[in-house]
């Protein structure tokens, strides 16, 4: 296949790698911003002696899903599996604390 055929094939393909890369970077920046805001709200609630289990659940759910996805895509990275498991445990502990706060059990 010569270079003109390769160029034509690339032009016919509707996938724009630059656009995909920008979307991925925007998503990462957005999640980083959400994480920072959640951490600030948790610190603020702790300072005023308020419960922050609901925010902790959101943060741990995001962390677990991110870590598990990376682990399954990058099989050699076992650190992501450990973070995913720890985040899942923290999520369920936060859920238990929240339910206890509302006197569900």
Short mmCIF file of N, CA and C in Angstrom, two decimals:
data_model
loop_
_atom_site.label_atom_id
_atom_site.label_comp_id
_atom_site.label_asym_id
_atom_site.label_seq_id
_atom_site.Cartn_x
_atom_site.Cartn_y
_atom_site.Cartn_z
N UNK A 1 0.86 -1.17 0.00
CA UNK A 1 0.00 0.00 0.00
C UNK A 1 0.90 1.24 0.00
N UNK A 2 0.68 2.16 -0.94
CA UNK A 2 1.53 3.34 -0.99
C UNK A 2 0.96 4.43 -0.09
N UNK A 3 1.68 5.53 -0.03
CA UNK A 3 1.31 6.60 0.91
C UNK A 3 0.01 7.29 0.52
N UNK A 4 -0.32 7.36 -0.77
CA UNK A 4 -1.58 7.99 -1.19
C UNK A 4 -2.78 7.15 -0.76
N UNK A 5 -2.65 5.84 -0.87
CA UNK A 5 -3.74 4.96 -0.42
C UNK A 5 -3.93 5.06 1.09
N UNK A 6 -2.83 5.13 1.81
CA UNK A 6 -2.89 5.27 3.27
C UNK A 6 -3.56 6.58 3.66
N UNK A 7 -3.20 7.66 2.97
CA UNK A 7 -3.80 8.97 3.24
C UNK A 7 -5.29 8.96 2.96
N UNK A 8 -5.70 8.37 1.82
CA UNK A 8 -7.13 8.30 1.48
C UNK A 8 -7.90 7.50 2.53
N UNK A 9 -7.32 6.40 2.96
CA UNK A 9 -7.98 5.57 3.97
C UNK A 9 -8.11 6.32 5.29
N UNK A 10 -7.08 7.05 5.66
CA UNK A 10 -7.12 7.83 6.90
C UNK A 10 -8.15 8.96 6.82
N UNK A 11 -8.28 9.56 5.65
CA UNK A 11 -9.25 10.64 5.47
C UNK A 11 -10.67 10.11 5.47
N UNK A 12 -10.88 8.90 5.00
CA UNK A 12 -12.21 8.31 5.00
C UNK A 12 -12.64 7.88 6.39
N UNK A 13 -11.67 7.56 7.21
CA UNK A 13 -11.97 7.14 8.57
C UNK A 13 -12.46 8.37 9.35
N UNK A 14 -13.61 8.24 9.98
CA UNK A 14 -14.23 9.38 10.67
C UNK A 14 -13.63 9.65 12.05
N UNK A 15 -12.77 8.76 12.52
CA UNK A 15 -12.18 8.90 13.85
C UNK A 15 -11.06 9.93 13.81
N UNK A 16 -11.20 10.97 14.61
CA UNK A 16 -10.18 12.00 14.70
C UNK A 16 -9.40 11.78 16.00
N UNK A 17 -8.16 11.37 15.90
CA UNK A 17 -7.36 11.05 17.09
C UNK A 17 -7.11 12.28 17.95
N UNK A 18 -6.92 13.43 17.34
CA UNK A 18 -6.69 14.66 18.11
C UNK A 18 -7.91 15.00 18.94
N UNK A 19 -9.09 14.86 18.35
CA UNK A 19 -10.33 15.14 19.07
C UNK A 19 -10.50 14.16 20.23
N UNK A 20 -10.21 12.90 20.00
CA UNK A 20 -10.31 11.89 21.07
C UNK A 20 -9.33 12.19 22.19
N UNK A 21 -8.13 12.61 21.85
CA UNK A 21 -7.13 12.94 22.85
C UNK A 21 -7.56 14.15 23.68
N UNK A 22 -8.15 15.15 23.03
CA UNK A 22 -8.63 16.33 23.74
C UNK A 22 -9.78 15.97 24.67
N UNK A 23 -10.70 15.11 24.20
CA UNK A 23 -11.81 14.68 25.05
C UNK A 23 -11.32 13.91 26.27
N UNK A 24 -10.34 13.06 26.07
CA UNK A 24 -9.78 12.29 27.18
C UNK A 24 -9.11 13.21 28.19
N UNK A 25 -8.35 14.18 27.71
CA UNK A 25 -7.70 15.12 28.62
C UNK A 25 -8.73 15.97 29.35
N UNK A 26 -9.78 16.39 28.68
CA UNK A 26 -10.83 17.18 29.32
C UNK A 26 -11.53 16.37 30.40
N UNK A 27 -11.78 15.10 30.12
CA UNK A 27 -12.41 14.23 31.12
C UNK A 27 -11.51 14.07 32.34
N UNK A 28 -10.23 13.88 32.12
CA UNK A 28 -9.29 13.76 33.24
C UNK A 28 -9.22 15.04 34.06
N UNK A 29 -9.19 16.18 33.40
CA UNK A 29 -9.16 17.46 34.11
C UNK A 29 -10.47 17.65 34.90
N UNK A 30 -11.59 17.28 34.29
CA UNK A 30 -12.87 17.40 34.98
C UNK A 30 -12.94 16.54 36.22
N UNK A 31 -12.50 15.29 36.12
CA UNK A 31 -12.52 14.41 37.30
C UNK A 31 -11.55 14.87 38.36
N UNK A 32 -10.41 15.40 37.95
CA UNK A 32 -9.46 15.93 38.92
C UNK A 32 -10.08 17.12 39.66
N UNK A 33 -10.78 17.97 38.95
CA UNK A 33 -11.44 19.12 39.56
C UNK A 33 -12.53 18.67 40.53
N UNK A 34 -13.32 17.69 40.13
CA UNK A 34 -14.37 17.16 41.01
C UNK A 34 -13.75 16.58 42.27
N UNK A 35 -12.66 15.86 42.13
CA UNK A 35 -11.99 15.25 43.28
C UNK A 35 -11.48 16.32 44.23
N UNK A 36 -10.88 17.36 43.71
CA UNK A 36 -10.36 18.45 44.56
C UNK A 36 -11.51 19.15 45.29
N UNK A 37 -12.60 19.42 44.59
CA UNK A 37 -13.76 20.08 45.22
C UNK A 37 -14.35 19.19 46.31
N UNK A 38 -14.47 17.89 46.04
CA UNK A 38 -14.99 16.98 47.06
C UNK A 38 -14.08 16.93 48.28
N UNK A 39 -12.79 16.89 48.07
CA UNK A 39 -11.86 16.89 49.20
C UNK A 39 -11.96 18.18 50.01
N UNK A 40 -12.09 19.30 49.33
CA UNK A 40 -12.26 20.57 50.04
C UNK A 40 -13.56 20.59 50.85
N UNK A 41 -14.64 20.06 50.28
CA UNK A 41 -15.90 20.00 51.01
C UNK A 41 -15.82 19.06 52.20
N UNK A 42 -15.11 17.95 52.05
CA UNK A 42 -14.94 17.03 53.18
C UNK A 42 -14.16 17.70 54.31
N UNK A 43 -13.09 18.41 53.95
CA UNK A 43 -12.31 19.13 54.97
C UNK A 43 -13.15 20.21 55.63
N UNK A 44 -13.92 20.94 54.84
CA UNK A 44 -14.77 21.99 55.39
C UNK A 44 -15.82 21.43 56.33
N UNK A 45 -16.45 20.32 55.94
CA UNK A 45 -17.45 19.69 56.81
C UNK A 45 -16.81 19.16 58.09
N UNK A 46 -15.61 18.62 57.98
CA UNK A 46 -14.92 18.13 59.16
C UNK A 46 -14.60 19.28 60.11
N UNK A 47 -14.21 20.41 59.56
CA UNK A 47 -13.90 21.58 60.37
C UNK A 47 -15.11 22.06 61.17
N UNK A 48 -16.31 21.99 60.57
CA UNK A 48 -17.53 22.41 61.25
C UNK A 48 -18.27 21.25 61.92
N UNK A 49 -17.56 20.13 62.14
CA UNK A 49 -18.10 18.95 62.83
C UNK A 49 -19.38 18.42 62.19
N UNK A 50 -19.40 18.37 60.86
CA UNK A 50 -20.53 17.79 60.14
C UNK A 50 -20.08 16.49 59.49
N UNK A 51 -21.03 15.59 59.27
CA UNK A 51 -20.74 14.32 58.62
C UNK A 51 -20.47 14.53 57.13
N UNK A 52 -19.55 13.76 56.60
CA UNK A 52 -19.21 13.88 55.18
C UNK A 52 -19.21 12.52 54.49
N UNK A 53 -19.97 11.59 55.01
CA UNK A 53 -19.98 10.24 54.45
C UNK A 53 -20.55 10.21 53.04
N UNK A 54 -21.51 11.07 52.74
CA UNK A 54 -22.07 11.10 51.39
C UNK A 54 -21.02 11.53 50.36
N UNK A 55 -20.23 12.52 50.72
CA UNK A 55 -19.17 12.97 49.81
C UNK A 55 -18.07 11.93 49.69
N UNK A 56 -17.79 11.26 50.80
CA UNK A 56 -16.77 10.21 50.77
C UNK A 56 -17.20 9.05 49.87
N UNK A 57 -18.49 8.72 49.90
CA UNK A 57 -19.00 7.66 49.03
C UNK A 57 -18.81 8.02 47.55
N UNK A 58 -19.10 9.25 47.19
CA UNK A 58 -18.94 9.70 45.81
C UNK A 58 -17.47 9.60 45.40
N UNK A 59 -16.59 10.07 46.26
CA UNK A 59 -15.16 10.05 45.97
C UNK A 59 -14.63 8.63 45.84
N UNK A 60 -15.05 7.74 46.71
CA UNK A 60 -14.58 6.36 46.67
C UNK A 60 -15.15 5.59 45.48
N UNK A 61 -16.39 5.87 45.11
CA UNK A 61 -16.98 5.23 43.93
C UNK A 61 -16.22 5.63 42.67
N UNK A 62 -15.89 6.90 42.57
CA UNK A 62 -15.12 7.38 41.42
C UNK A 62 -13.73 6.75 41.40
N UNK A 63 -13.10 6.69 42.54
CA UNK A 63 -11.75 6.13 42.63
C UNK A 63 -11.75 4.64 42.30
N UNK A 64 -12.74 3.91 42.80
CA UNK A 64 -12.81 2.47 42.54
C UNK A 64 -13.05 2.19 41.06
N UNK A 65 -14.00 2.89 40.46
CA UNK A 65 -14.30 2.63 39.05
C UNK A 65 -13.11 2.99 38.16
N UNK A 66 -12.44 4.07 38.45
CA UNK A 66 -11.26 4.49 37.70
C UNK A 66 -10.15 3.45 37.82
N UNK A 67 -9.90 2.99 39.05
CA UNK A 67 -8.82 2.03 39.29
C UNK A 67 -9.10 0.67 38.66
N UNK A 68 -10.34 0.19 38.79
CA UNK A 68 -10.68 -1.10 38.20
C UNK A 68 -10.59 -1.04 36.67
N UNK A 69 -11.03 0.05 36.09
CA UNK A 69 -10.95 0.18 34.63
C UNK A 69 -9.50 0.14 34.17
N UNK A 70 -8.64 0.90 34.85
CA UNK A 70 -7.23 0.90 34.48
C UNK A 70 -6.60 -0.48 34.68
N UNK A 71 -6.99 -1.16 35.75
CA UNK A 71 -6.42 -2.49 35.98
C UNK A 71 -6.80 -3.46 34.88
N UNK A 72 -8.06 -3.44 34.45
CA UNK A 72 -8.49 -4.39 33.42
C UNK A 72 -7.94 -4.04 32.04
N UNK A 73 -7.64 -2.78 31.80
CA UNK A 73 -7.05 -2.39 30.53
C UNK A 73 -5.53 -2.58 30.52
N UNK A 74 -4.88 -2.36 31.65
CA UNK A 74 -3.43 -2.50 31.79
C UNK A 74 -3.15 -3.63 32.76
N UNK A 75 -3.25 -4.85 32.32
CA UNK A 75 -3.21 -6.03 33.19
C UNK A 75 -1.96 -6.12 34.06
N UNK A 76 -0.86 -5.56 33.64
CA UNK A 76 0.38 -5.71 34.39
C UNK A 76 0.46 -4.76 35.58
N UNK A 77 -0.47 -3.84 35.69
CA UNK A 77 -0.45 -2.85 36.76
C UNK A 77 -1.32 -3.32 37.93
N UNK A 78 -0.76 -4.07 38.87
CA UNK A 78 -1.53 -4.59 39.99
C UNK A 78 -1.81 -3.56 41.07
N UNK A 79 -1.12 -2.44 41.04
CA UNK A 79 -1.39 -1.38 42.00
C UNK A 79 -2.80 -0.82 41.84
N UNK A 80 -3.28 -0.78 40.61
CA UNK A 80 -4.64 -0.30 40.36
C UNK A 80 -5.68 -1.23 40.98
N UNK A 81 -5.41 -2.52 40.96
CA UNK A 81 -6.33 -3.48 41.58
C UNK A 81 -6.39 -3.25 43.08
N UNK A 82 -5.25 -3.03 43.71
CA UNK A 82 -5.22 -2.78 45.15
C UNK A 82 -5.99 -1.50 45.50
N UNK A 83 -5.78 -0.45 44.74
CA UNK A 83 -6.50 0.81 44.99
C UNK A 83 -7.99 0.63 44.77
N UNK A 84 -8.36 -0.15 43.76
CA UNK A 84 -9.77 -0.41 43.49
C UNK A 84 -10.43 -1.16 44.64
N UNK A 85 -9.74 -2.16 45.17
CA UNK A 85 -10.29 -2.93 46.29
C UNK A 85 -10.41 -2.07 47.54
N UNK A 86 -9.37 -1.30 47.83
CA UNK A 86 -9.40 -0.41 49.01
C UNK A 86 -10.51 0.62 48.87
N UNK A 87 -10.67 1.19 47.68
CA UNK A 87 -11.72 2.18 47.46
C UNK A 87 -13.11 1.56 47.59
N UNK A 88 -13.27 0.33 47.15
CA UNK A 88 -14.56 -0.36 47.27
C UNK A 88 -14.89 -0.61 48.74
N UNK A 89 -13.90 -1.05 49.50
CA UNK A 89 -14.11 -1.26 50.94
C UNK A 89 -14.47 0.06 51.62
N UNK A 90 -13.75 1.13 51.27
CA UNK A 90 -14.04 2.45 51.85
C UNK A 90 -15.43 2.92 51.46
N UNK A 91 -15.86 2.61 50.23
CA UNK A 91 -17.20 2.98 49.80
C UNK A 91 -18.25 2.32 50.68
N UNK A 92 -18.10 1.00 50.90
CA UNK A 92 -19.09 0.28 51.71
C UNK A 92 -19.03 0.69 53.18
N UNK A 93 -17.86 1.02 53.69
CA UNK A 93 -17.78 1.53 55.06
C UNK A 93 -18.46 2.89 55.18
N UNK A 94 -18.29 3.72 54.17
CA UNK A 94 -18.96 5.03 54.16
C UNK A 94 -20.47 4.85 54.07
N UNK A 95 -20.91 3.89 53.28
CA UNK A 95 -22.33 3.60 53.16
C UNK A 95 -22.88 3.13 54.51
N UNK A 96 -22.16 2.26 55.17
CA UNK A 96 -22.60 1.77 56.48
C UNK A 96 -22.67 2.91 57.49
N UNK A 97 -21.69 3.81 57.47
CA UNK A 97 -21.70 4.95 58.38
C UNK A 97 -22.86 5.89 58.07
N UNK A 98 -23.14 6.09 56.80
CA UNK A 98 -24.25 6.96 56.41
C UNK A 98 -25.58 6.36 56.83
N UNK A 99 -25.77 5.07 56.61
CA UNK A 99 -27.00 4.41 57.03
C UNK A 99 -27.15 4.42 58.54
N UNK A 100 -26.04 4.29 59.25
CA UNK A 100 -26.08 4.35 60.70
C UNK A 100 -26.44 5.76 61.16
N UNK A 101 -25.93 6.76 60.47
CA UNK A 101 -26.26 8.16 60.80
C UNK A 101 -27.75 8.42 60.66
N UNK A 102 -28.38 7.83 59.66
CA UNK A 102 -29.82 7.98 59.46
C UNK A 102 -30.64 6.94 60.23
N UNK A 103 -29.95 6.20 61.09
CA UNK A 103 -30.57 5.20 61.97
C UNK A 103 -31.36 4.15 61.20
N UNK A 104 -30.84 3.75 60.04
CA UNK A 104 -31.46 2.69 59.25
C UNK A 104 -31.15 1.35 59.90
N UNK A 105 -29.97 1.23 60.46
CA UNK A 105 -29.64 0.01 61.20
C UNK A 105 -28.77 0.36 62.36
#
